[in-house]
mmCIF file of C-alpha atoms in Angstrom:
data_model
loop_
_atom_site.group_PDB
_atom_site.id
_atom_site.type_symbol
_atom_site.label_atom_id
_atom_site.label_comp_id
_atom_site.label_asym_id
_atom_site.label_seq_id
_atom_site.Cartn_x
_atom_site.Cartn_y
_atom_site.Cartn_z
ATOM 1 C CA UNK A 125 -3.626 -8.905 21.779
ATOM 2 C CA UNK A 126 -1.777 -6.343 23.874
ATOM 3 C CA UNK A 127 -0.770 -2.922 24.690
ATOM 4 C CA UNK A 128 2.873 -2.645 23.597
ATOM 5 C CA UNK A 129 5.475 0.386 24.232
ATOM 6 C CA UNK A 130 7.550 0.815 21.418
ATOM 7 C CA UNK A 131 10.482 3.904 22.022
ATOM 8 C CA UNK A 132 12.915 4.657 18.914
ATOM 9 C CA UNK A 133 10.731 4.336 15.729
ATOM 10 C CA UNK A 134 13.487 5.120 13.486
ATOM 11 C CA UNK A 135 15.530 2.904 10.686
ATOM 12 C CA UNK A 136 15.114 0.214 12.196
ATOM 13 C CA UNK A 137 12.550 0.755 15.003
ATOM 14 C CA UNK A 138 9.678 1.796 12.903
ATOM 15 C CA UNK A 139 9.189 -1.111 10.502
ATOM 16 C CA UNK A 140 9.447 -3.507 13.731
ATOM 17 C CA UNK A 141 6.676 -1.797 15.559
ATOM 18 C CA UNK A 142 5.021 -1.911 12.269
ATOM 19 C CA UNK A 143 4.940 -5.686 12.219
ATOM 20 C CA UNK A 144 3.649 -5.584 15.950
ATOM 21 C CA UNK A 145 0.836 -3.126 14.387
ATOM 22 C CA UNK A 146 0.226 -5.500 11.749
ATOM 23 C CA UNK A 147 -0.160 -8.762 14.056
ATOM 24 C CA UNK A 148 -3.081 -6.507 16.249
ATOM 25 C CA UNK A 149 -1.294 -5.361 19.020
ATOM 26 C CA UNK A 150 -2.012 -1.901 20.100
ATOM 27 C CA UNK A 151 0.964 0.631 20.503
ATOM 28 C CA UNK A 152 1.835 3.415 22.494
ATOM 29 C CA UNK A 153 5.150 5.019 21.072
ATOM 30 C CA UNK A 154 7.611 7.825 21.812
ATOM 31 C CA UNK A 155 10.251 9.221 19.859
ATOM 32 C CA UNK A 156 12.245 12.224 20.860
ATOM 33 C CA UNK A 157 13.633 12.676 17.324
ATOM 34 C CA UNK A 158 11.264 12.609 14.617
ATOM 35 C CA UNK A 159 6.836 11.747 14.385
ATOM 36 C CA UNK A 160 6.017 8.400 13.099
ATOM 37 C CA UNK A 161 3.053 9.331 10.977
ATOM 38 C CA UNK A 162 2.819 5.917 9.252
ATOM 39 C CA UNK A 163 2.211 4.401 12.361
ATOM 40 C CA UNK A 164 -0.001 7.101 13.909
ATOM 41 C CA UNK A 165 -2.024 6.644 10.777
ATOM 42 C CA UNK A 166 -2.526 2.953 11.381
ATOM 43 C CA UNK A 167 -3.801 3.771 14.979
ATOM 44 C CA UNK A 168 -0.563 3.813 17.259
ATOM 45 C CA UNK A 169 -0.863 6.213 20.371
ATOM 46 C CA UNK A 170 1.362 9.334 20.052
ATOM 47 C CA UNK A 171 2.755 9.420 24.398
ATOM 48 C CA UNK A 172 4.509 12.452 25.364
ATOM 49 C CA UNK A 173 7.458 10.369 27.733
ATOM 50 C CA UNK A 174 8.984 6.875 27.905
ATOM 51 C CA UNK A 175 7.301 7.172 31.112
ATOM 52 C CA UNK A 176 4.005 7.646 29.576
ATOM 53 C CA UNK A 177 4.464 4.792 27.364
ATOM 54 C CA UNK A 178 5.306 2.386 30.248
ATOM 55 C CA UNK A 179 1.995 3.205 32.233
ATOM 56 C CA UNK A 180 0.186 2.307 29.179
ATOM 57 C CA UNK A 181 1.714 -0.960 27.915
ATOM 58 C CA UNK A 182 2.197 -4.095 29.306
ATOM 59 C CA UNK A 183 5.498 -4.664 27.589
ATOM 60 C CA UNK A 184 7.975 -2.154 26.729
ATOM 61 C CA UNK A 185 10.459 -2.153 23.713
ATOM 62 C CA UNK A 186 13.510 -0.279 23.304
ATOM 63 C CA UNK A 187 15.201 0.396 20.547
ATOM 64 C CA UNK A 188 17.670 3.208 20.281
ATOM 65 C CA UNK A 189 21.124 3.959 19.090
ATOM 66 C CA UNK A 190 24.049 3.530 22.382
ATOM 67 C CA UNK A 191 24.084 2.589 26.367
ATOM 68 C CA UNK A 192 23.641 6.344 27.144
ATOM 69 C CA UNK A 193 20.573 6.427 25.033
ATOM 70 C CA UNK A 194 19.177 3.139 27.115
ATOM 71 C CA UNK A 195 19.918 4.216 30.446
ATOM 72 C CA UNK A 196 18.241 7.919 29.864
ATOM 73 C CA UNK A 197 14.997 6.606 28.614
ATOM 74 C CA UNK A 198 15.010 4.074 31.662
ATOM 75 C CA UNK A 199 15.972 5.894 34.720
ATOM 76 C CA UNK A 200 16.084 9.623 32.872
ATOM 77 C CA UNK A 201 13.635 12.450 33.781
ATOM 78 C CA UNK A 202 9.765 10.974 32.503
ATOM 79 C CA UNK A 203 11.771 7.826 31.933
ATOM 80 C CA UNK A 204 10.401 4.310 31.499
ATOM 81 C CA UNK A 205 11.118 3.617 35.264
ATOM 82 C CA UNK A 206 9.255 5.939 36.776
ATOM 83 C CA UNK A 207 6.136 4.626 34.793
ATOM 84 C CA UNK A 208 6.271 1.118 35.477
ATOM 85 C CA UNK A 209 3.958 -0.626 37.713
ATOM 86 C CA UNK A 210 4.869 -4.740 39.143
ATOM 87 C CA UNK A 211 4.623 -7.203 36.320
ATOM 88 C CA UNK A 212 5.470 -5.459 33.459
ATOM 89 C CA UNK A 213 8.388 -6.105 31.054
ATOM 90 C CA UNK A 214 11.138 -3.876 29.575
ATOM 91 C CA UNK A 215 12.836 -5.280 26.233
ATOM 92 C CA UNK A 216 15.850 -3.404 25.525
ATOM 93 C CA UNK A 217 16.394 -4.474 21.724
ATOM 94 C CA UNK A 218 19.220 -1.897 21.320
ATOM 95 C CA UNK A 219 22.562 -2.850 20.703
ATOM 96 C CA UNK A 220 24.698 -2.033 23.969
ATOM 97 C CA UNK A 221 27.350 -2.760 26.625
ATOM 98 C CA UNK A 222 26.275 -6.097 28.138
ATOM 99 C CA UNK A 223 27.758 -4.749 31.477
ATOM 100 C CA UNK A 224 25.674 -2.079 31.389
ATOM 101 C CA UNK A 225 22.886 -4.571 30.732
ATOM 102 C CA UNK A 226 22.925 -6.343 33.702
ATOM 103 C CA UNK A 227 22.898 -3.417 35.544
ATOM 104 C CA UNK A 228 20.014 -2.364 33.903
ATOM 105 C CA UNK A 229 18.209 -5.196 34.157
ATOM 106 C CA UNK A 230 18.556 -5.289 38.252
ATOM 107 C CA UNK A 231 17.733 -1.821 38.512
ATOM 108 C CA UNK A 232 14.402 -3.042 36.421
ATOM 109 C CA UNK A 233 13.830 -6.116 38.516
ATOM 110 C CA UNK A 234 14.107 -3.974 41.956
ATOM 111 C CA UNK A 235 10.736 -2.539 40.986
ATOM 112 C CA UNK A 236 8.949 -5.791 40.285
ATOM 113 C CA UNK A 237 9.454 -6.035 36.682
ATOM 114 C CA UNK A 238 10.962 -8.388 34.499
ATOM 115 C CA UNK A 239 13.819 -7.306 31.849
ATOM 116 C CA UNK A 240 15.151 -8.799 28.369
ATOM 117 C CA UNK A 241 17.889 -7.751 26.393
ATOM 118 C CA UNK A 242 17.268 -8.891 22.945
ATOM 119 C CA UNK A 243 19.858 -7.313 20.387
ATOM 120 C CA UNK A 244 18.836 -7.697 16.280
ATOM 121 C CA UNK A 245 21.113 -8.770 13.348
ATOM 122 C CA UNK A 246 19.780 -8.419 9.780
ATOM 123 C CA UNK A 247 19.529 -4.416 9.397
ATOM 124 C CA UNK A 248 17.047 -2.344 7.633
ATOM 125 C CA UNK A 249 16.365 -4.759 5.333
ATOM 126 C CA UNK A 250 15.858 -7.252 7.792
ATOM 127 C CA UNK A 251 13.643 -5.255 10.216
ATOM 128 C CA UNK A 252 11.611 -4.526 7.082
ATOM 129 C CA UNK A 253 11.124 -8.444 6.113
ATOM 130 C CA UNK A 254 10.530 -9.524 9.563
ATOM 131 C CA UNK A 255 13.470 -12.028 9.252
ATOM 132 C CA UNK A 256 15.839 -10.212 12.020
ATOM 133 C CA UNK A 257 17.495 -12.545 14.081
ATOM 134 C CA UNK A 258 17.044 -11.744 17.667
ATOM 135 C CA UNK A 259 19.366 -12.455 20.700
ATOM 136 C CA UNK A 260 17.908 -12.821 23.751
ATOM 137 C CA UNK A 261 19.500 -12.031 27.413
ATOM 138 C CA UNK A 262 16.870 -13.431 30.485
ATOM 139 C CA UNK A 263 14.456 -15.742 32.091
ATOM 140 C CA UNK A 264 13.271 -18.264 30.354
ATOM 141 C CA UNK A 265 9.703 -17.777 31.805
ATOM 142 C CA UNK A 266 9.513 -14.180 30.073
ATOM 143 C CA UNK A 267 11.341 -14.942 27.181
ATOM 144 C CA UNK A 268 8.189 -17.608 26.391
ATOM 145 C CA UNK A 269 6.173 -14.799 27.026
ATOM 146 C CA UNK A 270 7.630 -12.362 24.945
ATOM 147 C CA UNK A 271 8.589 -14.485 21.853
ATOM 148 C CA UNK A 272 4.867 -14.232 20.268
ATOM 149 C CA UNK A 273 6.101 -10.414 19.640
ATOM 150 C CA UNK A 274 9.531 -11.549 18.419
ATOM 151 C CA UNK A 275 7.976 -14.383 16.317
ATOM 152 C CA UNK A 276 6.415 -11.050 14.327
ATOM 153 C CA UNK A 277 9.683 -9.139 13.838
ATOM 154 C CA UNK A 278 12.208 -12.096 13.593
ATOM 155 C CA UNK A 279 12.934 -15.225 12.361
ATOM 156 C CA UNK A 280 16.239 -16.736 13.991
ATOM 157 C CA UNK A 281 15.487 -16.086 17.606
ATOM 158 C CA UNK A 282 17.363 -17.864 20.846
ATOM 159 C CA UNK A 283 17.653 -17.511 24.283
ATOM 160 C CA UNK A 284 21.010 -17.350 24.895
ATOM 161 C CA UNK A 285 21.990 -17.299 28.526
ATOM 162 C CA UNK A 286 20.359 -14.850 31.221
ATOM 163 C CA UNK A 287 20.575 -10.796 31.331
ATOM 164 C CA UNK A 288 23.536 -9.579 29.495
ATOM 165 C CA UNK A 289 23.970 -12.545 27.077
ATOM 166 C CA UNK A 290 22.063 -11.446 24.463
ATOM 167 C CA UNK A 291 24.418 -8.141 24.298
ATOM 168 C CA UNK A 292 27.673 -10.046 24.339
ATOM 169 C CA UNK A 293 26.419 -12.436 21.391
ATOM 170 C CA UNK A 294 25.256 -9.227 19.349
ATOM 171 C CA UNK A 295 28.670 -8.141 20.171
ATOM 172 C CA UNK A 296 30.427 -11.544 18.832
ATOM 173 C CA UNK A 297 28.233 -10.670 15.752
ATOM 174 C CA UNK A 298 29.835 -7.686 14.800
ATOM 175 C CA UNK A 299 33.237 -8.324 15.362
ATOM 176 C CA UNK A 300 32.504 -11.494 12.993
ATOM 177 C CA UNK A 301 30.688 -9.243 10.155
ATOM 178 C CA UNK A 302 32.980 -6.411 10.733
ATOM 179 C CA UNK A 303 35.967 -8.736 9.657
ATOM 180 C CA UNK A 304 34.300 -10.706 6.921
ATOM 181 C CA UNK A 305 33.741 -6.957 5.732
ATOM 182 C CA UNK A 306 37.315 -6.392 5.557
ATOM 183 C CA UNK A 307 38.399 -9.443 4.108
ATOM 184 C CA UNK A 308 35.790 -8.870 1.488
ATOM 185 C CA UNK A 309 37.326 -5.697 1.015
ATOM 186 C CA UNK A 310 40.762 -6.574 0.742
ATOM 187 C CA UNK A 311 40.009 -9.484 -1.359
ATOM 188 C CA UNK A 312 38.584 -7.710 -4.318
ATOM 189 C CA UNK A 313 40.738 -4.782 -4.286
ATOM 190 C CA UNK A 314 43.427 -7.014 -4.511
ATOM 191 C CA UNK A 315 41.876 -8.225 -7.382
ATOM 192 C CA UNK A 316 41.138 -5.068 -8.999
ATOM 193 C CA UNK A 317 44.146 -3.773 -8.580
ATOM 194 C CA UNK A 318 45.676 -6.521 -10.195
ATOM 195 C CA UNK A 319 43.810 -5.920 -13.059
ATOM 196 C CA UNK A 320 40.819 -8.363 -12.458
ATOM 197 C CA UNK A 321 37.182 -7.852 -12.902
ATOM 198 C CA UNK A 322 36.293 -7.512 -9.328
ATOM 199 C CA UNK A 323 32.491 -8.450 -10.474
ATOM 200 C CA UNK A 324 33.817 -11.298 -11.680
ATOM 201 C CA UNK A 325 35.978 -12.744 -8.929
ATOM 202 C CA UNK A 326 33.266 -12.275 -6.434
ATOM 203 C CA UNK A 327 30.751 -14.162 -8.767
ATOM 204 C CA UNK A 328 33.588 -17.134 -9.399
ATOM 205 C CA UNK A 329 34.177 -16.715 -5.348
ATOM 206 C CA UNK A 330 30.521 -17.130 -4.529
ATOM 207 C CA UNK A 331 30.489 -20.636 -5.788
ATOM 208 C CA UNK A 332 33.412 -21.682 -3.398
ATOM 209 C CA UNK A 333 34.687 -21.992 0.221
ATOM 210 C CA UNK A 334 34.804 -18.337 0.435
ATOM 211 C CA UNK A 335 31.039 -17.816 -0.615
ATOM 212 C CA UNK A 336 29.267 -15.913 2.081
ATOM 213 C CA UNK A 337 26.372 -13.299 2.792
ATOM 214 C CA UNK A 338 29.104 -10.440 3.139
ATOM 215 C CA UNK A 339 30.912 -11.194 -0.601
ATOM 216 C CA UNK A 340 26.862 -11.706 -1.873
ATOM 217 C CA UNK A 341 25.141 -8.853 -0.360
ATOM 218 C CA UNK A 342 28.148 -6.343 0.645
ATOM 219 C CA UNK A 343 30.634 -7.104 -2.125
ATOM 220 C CA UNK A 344 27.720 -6.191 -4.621
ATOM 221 C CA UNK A 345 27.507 -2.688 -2.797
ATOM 222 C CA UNK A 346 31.315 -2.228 -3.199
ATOM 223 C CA UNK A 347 31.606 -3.673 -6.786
ATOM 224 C CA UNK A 348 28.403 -1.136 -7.330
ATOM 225 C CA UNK A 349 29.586 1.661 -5.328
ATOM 226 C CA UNK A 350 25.652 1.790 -3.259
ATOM 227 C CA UNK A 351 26.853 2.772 -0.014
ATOM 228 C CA UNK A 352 23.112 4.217 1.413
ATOM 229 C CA UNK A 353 23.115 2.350 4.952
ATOM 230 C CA UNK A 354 21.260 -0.324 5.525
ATOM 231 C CA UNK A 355 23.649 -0.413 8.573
ATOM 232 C CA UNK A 356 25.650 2.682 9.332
ATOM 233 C CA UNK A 357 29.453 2.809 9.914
ATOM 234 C CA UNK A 358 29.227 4.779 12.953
ATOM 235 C CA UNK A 359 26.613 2.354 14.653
ATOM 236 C CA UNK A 360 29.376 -0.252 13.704
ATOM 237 C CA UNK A 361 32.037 1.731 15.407
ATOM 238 C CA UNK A 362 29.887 1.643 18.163
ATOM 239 C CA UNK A 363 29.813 -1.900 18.491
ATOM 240 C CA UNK A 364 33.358 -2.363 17.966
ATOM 241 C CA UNK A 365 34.440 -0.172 20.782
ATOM 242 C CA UNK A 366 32.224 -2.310 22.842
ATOM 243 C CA UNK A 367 33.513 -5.342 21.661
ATOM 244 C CA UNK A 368 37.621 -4.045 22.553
ATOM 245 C CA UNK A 369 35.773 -2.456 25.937
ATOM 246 C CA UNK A 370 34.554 -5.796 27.073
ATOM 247 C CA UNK A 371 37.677 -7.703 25.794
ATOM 248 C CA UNK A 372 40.348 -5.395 28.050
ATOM 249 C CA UNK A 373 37.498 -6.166 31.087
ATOM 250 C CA UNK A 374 37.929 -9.939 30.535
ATOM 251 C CA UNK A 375 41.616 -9.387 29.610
ATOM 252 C CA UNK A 376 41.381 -11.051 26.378
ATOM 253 C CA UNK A 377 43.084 -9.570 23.261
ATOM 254 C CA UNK A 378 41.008 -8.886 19.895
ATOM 255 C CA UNK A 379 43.827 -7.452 18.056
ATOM 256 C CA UNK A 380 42.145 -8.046 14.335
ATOM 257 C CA UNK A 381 38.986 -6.218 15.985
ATOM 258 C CA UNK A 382 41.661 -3.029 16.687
ATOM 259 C CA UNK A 383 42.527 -3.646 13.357
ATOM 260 C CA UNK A 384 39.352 -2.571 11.824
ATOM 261 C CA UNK A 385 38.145 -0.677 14.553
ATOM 262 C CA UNK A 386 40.471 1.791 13.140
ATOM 263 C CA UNK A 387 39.298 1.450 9.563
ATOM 264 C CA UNK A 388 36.172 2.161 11.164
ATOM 265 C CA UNK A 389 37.680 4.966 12.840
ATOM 266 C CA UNK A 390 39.455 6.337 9.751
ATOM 267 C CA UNK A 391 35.793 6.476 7.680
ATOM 268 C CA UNK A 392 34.461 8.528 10.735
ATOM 269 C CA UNK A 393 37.380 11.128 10.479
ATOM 270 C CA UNK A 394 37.032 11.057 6.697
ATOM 271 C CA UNK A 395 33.095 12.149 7.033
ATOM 272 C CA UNK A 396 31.678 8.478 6.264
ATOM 273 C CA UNK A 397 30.178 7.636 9.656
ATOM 274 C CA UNK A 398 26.956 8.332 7.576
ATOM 275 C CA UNK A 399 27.527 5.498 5.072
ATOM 276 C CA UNK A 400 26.818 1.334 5.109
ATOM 277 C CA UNK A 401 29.388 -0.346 6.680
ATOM 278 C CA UNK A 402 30.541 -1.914 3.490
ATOM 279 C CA UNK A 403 31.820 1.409 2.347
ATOM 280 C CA UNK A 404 34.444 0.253 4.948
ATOM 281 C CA UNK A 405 36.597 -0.905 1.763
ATOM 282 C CA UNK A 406 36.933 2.848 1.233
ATOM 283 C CA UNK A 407 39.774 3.000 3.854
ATOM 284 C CA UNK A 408 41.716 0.375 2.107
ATOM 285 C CA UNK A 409 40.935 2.459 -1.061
ATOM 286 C CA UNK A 410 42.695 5.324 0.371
ATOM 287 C CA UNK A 411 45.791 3.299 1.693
ATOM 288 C CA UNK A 412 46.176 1.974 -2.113
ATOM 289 C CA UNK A 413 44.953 4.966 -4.295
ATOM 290 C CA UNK A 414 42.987 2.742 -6.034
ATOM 291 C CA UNK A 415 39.788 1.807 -6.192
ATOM 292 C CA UNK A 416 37.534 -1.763 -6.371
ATOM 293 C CA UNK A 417 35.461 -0.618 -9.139
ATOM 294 C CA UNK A 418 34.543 2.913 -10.893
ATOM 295 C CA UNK A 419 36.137 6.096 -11.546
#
């Protein structure tokens, strides 16, 4: 068992530090935004700073919203750096800019400590059933030593490459969901619009070649109109921009990525940032005055 920092108990953070409470580990948390009674009730250790977490654990776990968010609760004021003693390890399981990352990760190393970056797929729901799947950026040698912890929050987890990978294949994820989202979208408005029972066609559709997890899971939420995040629209925005930010760096063109980055962009302006990304079919919605399903 261990002493394990946990920072950003929120949607998704505070059922993953839940299952590291669960499998014995002790934990000393910080968040700057909200108490986590639950898990102060089950005996985690309320810390006044990130650095105040990192003098208390042995490994530290990050999970908050954007790169700005990462880098001030490393190297900010009472960040995680200045707490850190040789032989400790940071795990940054946010989802951020992987050249950012590596510079991160350096910055860590230069004070004796090792550094992962280990991005999650599988949202709420997923952090809730322990069944995330977990990208990891870094030695192989801490990875082993880490992946007892991930084995509790995760199912699907790989070591990907070194520091940095495990950011760029989160990113790869979301330009591939974000796009499934959109054909999804597109796909049964067409349908509806042409008169169709959209609950229908996706039922008929799950059966074939165009069966996936976004038609089951996130053409039920447009078919039902349940658009409470399990995955918010702005987070996805997020990821997008970093996905078009590393792609003019490597001077590759994503130009179905732009696409929906600015159906993204659109639900943002239209006060939907708030809502699960499969309320992205609202900005087709708007563009055909018509709805997939309801009034």
């Amino acid at each position: 068992m261990a002493n394990i920092g946990f920072i950003g108990t929120g949607i998704m953070g505070a059922p993953m530090a839940a299952h590291l409470q669960a499998g014995g580990h002790q934990l000393f948390i910080h968040n700057a935004r909200s108490r986590p009674a639950q898990l102060i009730a089950a005996g985690a250790t309320m810390c006044a700073s990130a650095a105040e977490v990192a003098r208390n654990a042995e490994i530290i776990i990050l999970m908050v919203p954007d790169t700005p968010d990462v880098e001030s609760v490393l190297f900010g004021e009472n960040g995680v750096a200045a707490g850190l003693a040789a032989g400790k390890v940071v795990v940054d399981m946010s989802s951020i800019s992987p050249i950012a990352t590596k510079e991160f990760a350096a910055r860590i190393n230069q004070l004796g400590c090792d550094y992962l970056d280990a991005p999650v797929s599988g949202g709420e729901v997923g952090a809730k059933a322990a069944s995330l799947t977990i990208m990891v950026g870094g030695p192989e040698a801490t990875f082993n030593k880490v992946k007892p912890l991930f084995d509790l929050m995760g199912k699907n987890i790989t070591l990907v490459g070194g520091n940095g990978d495990g950011q760029t294949t989160k990113v790869a994820n979301q330009i591939i969901v974000a796009l499934n989202i959109q054909a999804v979208a597109e796909a049964l408005l067409f349908a509806s619009k042409a008169g169709a029972d959209p609950a229908k066609v996706r039922q008929a559709l799950m059966g074939g070649f165009a069966s996936s997890r976004i038609l089951e899971v996130h053409g039920e939420r447009m078919v039902k109109r349940t658009f409470n995040p399990g995955f918010r629209i702005a987070l996805h925005q997020k990821d997008l921009n970093l996905a078009l930010q590393g792609a003019r760096a490597l001077g590759v063109s994503l130009p179905n990525t732009a696409a929906v980055q600015e159906l993204m962009n659109s639900m943002v302006a239209h006060d939907g940032g708030g809502l699960d990304h499969s309320a992205l079919c609202q900005a087709v919605e708007r563009m055909a005055n018509h709805r997939i399903a309801g009034d």
